mmCIF file of C-alpha atoms in Angstrom:
data_model
loop_
_atom_site.group_PDB
_atom_site.id
_atom_site.type_symbol
_atom_site.label_atom_id
_atom_site.label_comp_id
_atom_site.label_asym_id
_atom_site.label_seq_id
_atom_site.Cartn_x
_atom_site.Cartn_y
_atom_site.Cartn_z
ATOM 1 C CA ARG A 1070 89.581 100.056 111.340
ATOM 2 C CA LYS A 1071 92.928 100.369 109.563
ATOM 3 C CA GLU A 1072 95.719 102.081 111.479
ATOM 4 C CA VAL A 1073 96.538 104.373 108.555
ATOM 5 C CA GLU A 1074 93.994 105.257 105.880
ATOM 6 C CA GLN A 1075 94.564 107.037 102.599
ATOM 7 C CA ASP A 1076 92.411 108.016 99.651
ATOM 8 C CA PRO A 1077 93.758 105.702 96.929
ATOM 9 C CA GLY A 1078 93.086 108.267 94.183
ATOM 10 C CA PRO A 1079 94.167 108.435 91.475
ATOM 11 C CA PHE A 1080 94.736 112.169 91.426
ATOM 12 C CA ASN A 1081 95.224 113.166 87.797
ATOM 13 C CA VAL A 1082 96.705 116.631 87.462
ATOM 14 C CA PRO A 1083 98.340 118.657 84.660
ATOM 15 C CA GLU A 1084 101.970 119.655 84.852
ATOM 16 C CA GLY A 1085 102.429 122.758 86.949
ATOM 17 C CA ALA A 1086 99.337 122.170 89.051
ATOM 18 C CA THR A 1087 99.184 121.853 92.824
ATOM 19 C CA VAL A 1088 97.921 118.613 94.297
ATOM 20 C CA ALA A 1089 97.255 117.831 97.944
ATOM 21 C CA PHE A 1090 96.019 114.792 99.809
ATOM 22 C CA ASN A 1091 95.677 113.576 103.364
ATOM 23 C CA CYS A 1092 95.941 110.478 105.415
ATOM 24 C CA THR A 1093 94.379 109.723 108.783
ATOM 25 C CA TYR A 1094 95.784 107.586 111.563
ATOM 26 C CA SER A 1095 93.938 105.868 114.371
ATOM 27 C CA ASN A 1096 96.450 105.718 117.212
ATOM 28 C CA SER A 1097 96.675 108.983 119.118
ATOM 29 C CA ALA A 1098 99.959 107.825 120.666
ATOM 30 C CA SER A 1099 101.690 107.884 117.280
ATOM 31 C CA GLN A 1100 105.134 109.371 117.567
ATOM 32 C CA SER A 1101 106.736 109.812 114.158
ATOM 33 C CA PHE A 1102 105.305 110.476 110.735
ATOM 34 C CA PHE A 1103 106.695 110.101 107.239
ATOM 35 C CA TRP A 1104 105.803 110.312 103.589
ATOM 36 C CA TYR A 1105 107.307 107.743 101.250
ATOM 37 C CA ARG A 1106 107.184 107.631 97.484
ATOM 38 C CA GLN A 1107 106.832 104.352 95.603
ATOM 39 C CA ASP A 1108 107.195 103.997 91.853
ATOM 40 C CA CYS A 1109 105.505 101.133 90.056
ATOM 41 C CA ARG A 1110 107.037 97.781 91.033
ATOM 42 C CA LYS A 1111 109.834 99.456 92.982
ATOM 43 C CA GLU A 1112 110.678 99.809 96.643
ATOM 44 C CA PRO A 1113 109.339 102.714 98.751
ATOM 45 C CA LYS A 1114 111.728 105.629 99.179
ATOM 46 C CA LEU A 1115 111.645 108.101 102.026
ATOM 47 C CA LEU A 1116 110.352 111.425 100.755
ATOM 48 C CA MET A 1117 110.257 113.377 103.987
ATOM 49 C CA SER A 1118 109.602 113.233 107.677
ATOM 50 C CA VAL A 1119 106.661 115.213 108.995
ATOM 51 C CA TYR A 1120 107.181 117.510 111.947
ATOM 52 C CA SER A 1121 104.606 119.000 114.286
ATOM 53 C CA SER A 1122 105.162 122.517 113.009
ATOM 54 C CA GLY A 1123 104.908 121.455 109.376
ATOM 55 C CA ASN A 1124 107.863 121.365 107.018
ATOM 56 C CA GLU A 1125 108.844 121.971 103.432
ATOM 57 C CA ASP A 1126 111.303 120.286 101.130
ATOM 58 C CA GLY A 1127 111.433 122.112 97.833
ATOM 59 C CA ARG A 1128 108.046 121.762 96.151
ATOM 60 C CA PHE A 1129 106.743 119.410 98.848
ATOM 61 C CA THR A 1130 105.007 120.579 102.029
ATOM 62 C CA ALA A 1131 103.922 118.261 104.816
ATOM 63 C CA GLN A 1132 101.567 119.136 107.659
ATOM 64 C CA LEU A 1133 100.591 117.281 110.806
ATOM 65 C CA ASN A 1134 97.361 117.820 112.715
ATOM 66 C CA ARG A 1135 97.553 115.847 115.939
ATOM 67 C CA ALA A 1136 94.165 116.985 117.205
ATOM 68 C CA SER A 1137 92.385 115.579 114.156
ATOM 69 C CA GLN A 1138 94.949 112.835 113.595
ATOM 70 C CA TYR A 1139 95.768 113.507 110.000
ATOM 71 C CA ILE A 1140 98.817 114.250 107.887
ATOM 72 C CA SER A 1141 98.834 116.037 104.580
ATOM 73 C CA LEU A 1142 101.186 116.316 101.630
ATOM 74 C CA LEU A 1143 101.060 119.131 99.113
ATOM 75 C CA ILE A 1144 103.017 119.127 95.871
ATOM 76 C CA ARG A 1145 103.437 122.470 94.101
ATOM 77 C CA ASP A 1146 104.341 122.976 90.450
ATOM 78 C CA SER A 1147 103.866 119.268 89.661
ATOM 79 C CA LYS A 1148 106.352 117.582 87.353
ATOM 80 C CA LEU A 1149 105.837 114.486 85.248
ATOM 81 C CA SER A 1150 108.414 112.814 87.470
ATOM 82 C CA ASP A 1151 106.148 113.298 90.500
ATOM 83 C CA SER A 1152 103.857 110.562 89.160
ATOM 84 C CA ALA A 1153 104.006 107.837 91.797
ATOM 85 C CA THR A 1154 102.187 106.341 94.746
ATOM 86 C CA TYR A 1155 102.666 108.236 97.990
ATOM 87 C CA LEU A 1156 102.628 106.217 101.187
ATOM 88 C CA CYS A 1157 101.697 107.696 104.533
ATOM 89 C CA VAL A 1158 103.676 106.071 107.343
ATOM 90 C CA VAL A 1159 103.230 106.332 111.105
ATOM 91 C CA ARG A 1160 105.347 105.049 113.985
ATOM 92 C CA TYR A 1161 103.574 104.445 117.270
ATOM 93 C CA ASN A 1162 105.512 101.670 118.911
ATOM 94 C CA ASP A 1163 109.261 101.079 119.213
ATOM 95 C CA TYR A 1164 110.693 100.451 115.791
ATOM 96 C CA LYS A 1165 107.468 99.377 114.105
ATOM 97 C CA LEU A 1166 105.890 101.419 111.343
ATOM 98 C CA SER A 1167 102.334 101.305 109.980
ATOM 99 C CA PHE A 1168 101.901 101.961 106.279
ATOM 100 C CA GLY A 1169 98.929 103.291 104.410
ATOM 101 C CA ALA A 1170 97.992 101.610 101.136
ATOM 102 C CA GLY A 1171 99.041 104.709 99.219
ATOM 103 C CA THR A 1172 97.652 107.576 97.140
ATOM 104 C CA THR A 1173 98.366 107.444 93.430
ATOM 105 C CA VAL A 1174 99.255 110.690 91.665
ATOM 106 C CA THR A 1175 99.492 110.946 87.900
ATOM 107 C CA VAL A 1176 100.862 114.130 86.375
ATOM 108 C CA ARG A 1177 100.020 114.591 82.699
ATOM 109 C CA ALA A 1178 101.759 116.739 80.113
ATOM 110 C CA ASP B 1161 128.149 102.888 97.963
ATOM 111 C CA GLY B 1162 126.128 102.089 101.082
ATOM 112 C CA GLY B 1163 122.792 100.398 100.674
ATOM 113 C CA ILE B 1164 120.564 97.385 101.035
ATOM 114 C CA THR B 1165 120.640 94.515 98.594
ATOM 115 C CA GLN B 1166 118.089 91.778 98.138
ATOM 116 C CA SER B 1167 118.390 88.735 96.001
ATOM 117 C CA PRO B 1168 117.045 87.386 93.848
ATOM 118 C CA LYS B 1169 114.837 90.013 92.215
ATOM 119 C CA TYR B 1170 112.365 87.386 90.975
ATOM 120 C CA LEU B 1171 111.836 83.940 92.454
ATOM 121 C CA PHE B 1172 109.555 81.126 91.386
ATOM 122 C CA ARG B 1173 108.885 78.128 93.559
ATOM 123 C CA LYS B 1174 106.565 75.189 93.605
ATOM 124 C CA GLU B 1175 103.962 74.913 96.306
ATOM 125 C CA GLY B 1176 105.252 73.039 99.339
ATOM 126 C CA GLN B 1177 108.868 74.163 99.007
ATOM 127 C CA ASN B 1178 110.666 76.365 101.506
ATOM 128 C CA VAL B 1179 112.534 79.325 100.053
ATOM 129 C CA THR B 1180 115.029 81.764 101.591
ATOM 130 C CA LEU B 1181 115.227 85.410 100.585
ATOM 131 C CA SER B 1182 118.472 87.250 101.104
ATOM 132 C CA CYS B 1183 118.873 90.739 102.608
ATOM 133 C CA GLU B 1184 122.250 92.413 103.173
ATOM 134 C CA GLN B 1185 123.045 95.970 104.267
ATOM 135 C CA ASN B 1186 126.312 97.854 104.617
ATOM 136 C CA LEU B 1187 124.823 100.942 106.258
ATOM 137 C CA ASN B 1188 125.864 99.812 109.744
ATOM 138 C CA HIS B 1189 122.219 99.958 110.812
ATOM 139 C CA ASP B 1190 121.220 98.028 113.909
ATOM 140 C CA ALA B 1191 117.566 97.471 113.039
ATOM 141 C CA MET B 1192 116.323 95.406 110.100
ATOM 142 C CA TYR B 1193 112.818 94.501 108.938
ATOM 143 C CA TRP B 1194 110.907 92.276 106.572
ATOM 144 C CA TYR B 1195 107.626 93.319 104.978
ATOM 145 C CA ARG B 1196 105.338 91.911 102.371
ATOM 146 C CA GLN B 1197 103.292 94.010 99.992
ATOM 147 C CA ASP B 1198 100.149 92.795 98.256
ATOM 148 C CA PRO B 1199 98.223 94.767 95.627
ATOM 149 C CA GLY B 1200 96.035 97.496 97.120
ATOM 150 C CA GLN B 1201 97.374 96.974 100.624
ATOM 151 C CA GLY B 1202 99.899 98.723 102.794
ATOM 152 C CA LEU B 1203 103.147 97.034 103.702
ATOM 153 C CA ARG B 1204 102.707 94.477 106.458
ATOM 154 C CA LEU B 1205 105.471 93.667 108.923
ATOM 155 C CA ILE B 1206 106.614 90.052 109.048
ATOM 156 C CA TYR B 1207 109.619 90.157 111.406
ATOM 157 C CA TYR B 1208 112.027 92.722 112.729
ATOM 158 C CA SER B 1209 115.344 92.700 114.510
ATOM 159 C CA GLN B 1210 116.744 95.505 116.627
ATOM 160 C CA ILE B 1211 120.138 93.919 117.261
ATOM 161 C CA VAL B 1212 122.180 90.884 116.294
ATOM 162 C CA ASN B 1213 120.890 87.554 117.633
ATOM 163 C CA ASP B 1214 117.518 89.039 118.508
ATOM 164 C CA PHE B 1215 114.309 89.329 116.484
ATOM 165 C CA GLN B 1216 110.584 89.752 117.086
ATOM 166 C CA LYS B 1217 107.465 88.706 115.257
ATOM 167 C CA GLY B 1218 105.599 91.331 113.355
ATOM 168 C CA ASP B 1219 101.934 91.338 112.456
ATOM 169 C CA ILE B 1220 101.991 88.393 110.034
ATOM 170 C CA ALA B 1221 104.834 86.093 111.147
ATOM 171 C CA GLU B 1222 103.016 82.783 110.686
ATOM 172 C CA GLY B 1223 104.681 80.640 108.041
ATOM 173 C CA TYR B 1224 107.919 82.657 108.073
ATOM 174 C CA SER B 1225 111.216 82.394 109.927
ATOM 175 C CA VAL B 1226 114.296 84.617 110.194
ATOM 176 C CA SER B 1227 117.780 84.686 111.662
ATOM 177 C CA ARG B 1228 120.132 87.523 112.589
ATOM 178 C CA GLU B 1229 123.579 86.050 113.052
ATOM 179 C CA LYS B 1230 125.390 89.048 111.591
ATOM 180 C CA LYS B 1231 124.585 92.750 111.745
ATOM 181 C CA GLU B 1232 124.679 92.985 107.968
ATOM 182 C CA SER B 1233 122.373 90.082 107.160
ATOM 183 C CA PHE B 1234 118.731 89.260 107.873
ATOM 184 C CA PRO B 1235 117.521 86.370 105.691
ATOM 185 C CA LEU B 1236 113.830 85.429 105.535
ATOM 186 C CA THR B 1237 112.608 81.880 104.971
ATOM 187 C CA VAL B 1238 109.148 81.424 103.541
ATOM 188 C CA THR B 1239 108.038 77.995 104.650
ATOM 189 C CA SER B 1240 105.467 75.670 103.167
ATOM 190 C CA ALA B 1241 103.205 76.589 106.115
ATOM 191 C CA GLN B 1242 102.653 80.076 104.665
ATOM 192 C CA LYS B 1243 99.244 79.793 103.042
ATOM 193 C CA ASN B 1244 99.543 82.581 100.499
ATOM 194 C CA PRO B 1245 103.241 83.269 99.867
ATOM 195 C CA THR B 1246 103.037 84.959 96.484
ATOM 196 C CA ALA B 1247 103.887 88.612 97.157
ATOM 197 C CA PHE B 1248 106.466 91.376 96.890
ATOM 198 C CA TYR B 1249 108.910 91.038 99.811
ATOM 199 C CA LEU B 1250 110.776 94.093 101.023
ATOM 200 C CA CYS B 1251 113.676 94.273 103.445
ATOM 201 C CA ALA B 1252 114.461 97.523 105.261
ATOM 202 C CA SER B 1253 116.875 98.888 107.821
ATOM 203 C CA SER B 1254 117.034 101.908 110.092
ATOM 204 C CA ILE B 1255 119.677 103.562 112.218
ATOM 205 C CA ASP B 1256 117.259 104.305 115.046
ATOM 206 C CA LYS B 1257 113.544 104.358 115.686
ATOM 207 C CA GLY B 1258 113.112 108.069 115.268
ATOM 208 C CA ARG B 1259 114.124 108.104 111.655
ATOM 209 C CA GLY B 1260 112.616 106.477 108.612
ATOM 210 C CA GLN B 1261 113.499 103.092 107.235
ATOM 211 C CA PHE B 1262 115.419 102.484 104.042
ATOM 212 C CA PHE B 1263 114.336 99.721 101.718
ATOM 213 C CA GLY B 1264 116.059 97.244 99.475
ATOM 214 C CA PRO B 1265 114.815 96.731 95.901
ATOM 215 C CA GLY B 1266 112.587 93.811 96.909
ATOM 216 C CA THR B 1267 112.056 90.213 95.810
ATOM 217 C CA ARG B 1268 108.953 89.159 93.887
ATOM 218 C CA LEU B 1269 108.087 85.637 94.942
ATOM 219 C CA THR B 1270 105.656 83.593 92.908
ATOM 220 C CA VAL B 1271 104.569 80.212 94.158
ATOM 221 C CA LEU B 1272 103.146 78.019 91.434
#
C-alpha cells in the first residue's frame, strides 16, 4: 500500500467553480501535512501547510482528519491559473517527506 | 535573491557514464534533499543531509552517491550502477523538519 494516495483526476472545472479533492495517508504517526502545487515540467511549490484545526489561505482551504487519515484541499472561485497538479505531502519521520502522485486540476474558460 | 539552483536544466549522457548534478542554496538551510520524479509517481527520496559532512540514504539510494562538504552545496552523482537513471531530479532544502521543503528547478537527465 502506498504511504500517500491521491485520486489522479483530472478534475475539469469551469472558471469560478469550486473543486475539492482528498488524499489518504497510511501512517497514523504522521506529524506534518502539506499541499504542494506543481505546474507541468516544473518543480513543486509549497502551497500551504495543513493544520489540525483546518486552515484557509485566500481561496484555498485545507482540512485534516486524523481519525480517518485523510487531508482535503478545496479551491473556491477557480481561476485559469489554478490549473496544475496538486501534491499531497506527509511527514512522519524526522526530515523525510512522503509525496502523493498528485491530483490534476484543469480550469477551463 | 535567496533560492536553490540546479544545473544543468537538461542533461544527456550515454549509458555507462557517471554524471554529477549540481545543487546550491543560499537560504542558509541546514537540511538538503535529492528526489527523483517519474511520470505518474510521487517524488521518491534518494538521499538527504541534515548537516554538513553528514548524509543518509533515502528510499532509493542504490546507484547514487552524494557529498555535503559545504552547507550550500549537495551534489548528486548518478553512477553507471543505477539501472534506470532517466528521470527528473529535484533538489530541495528546509530550515527545519516542521516546515515544508523548497525545491530547485530540477534537472532532466536522459540516458541514451
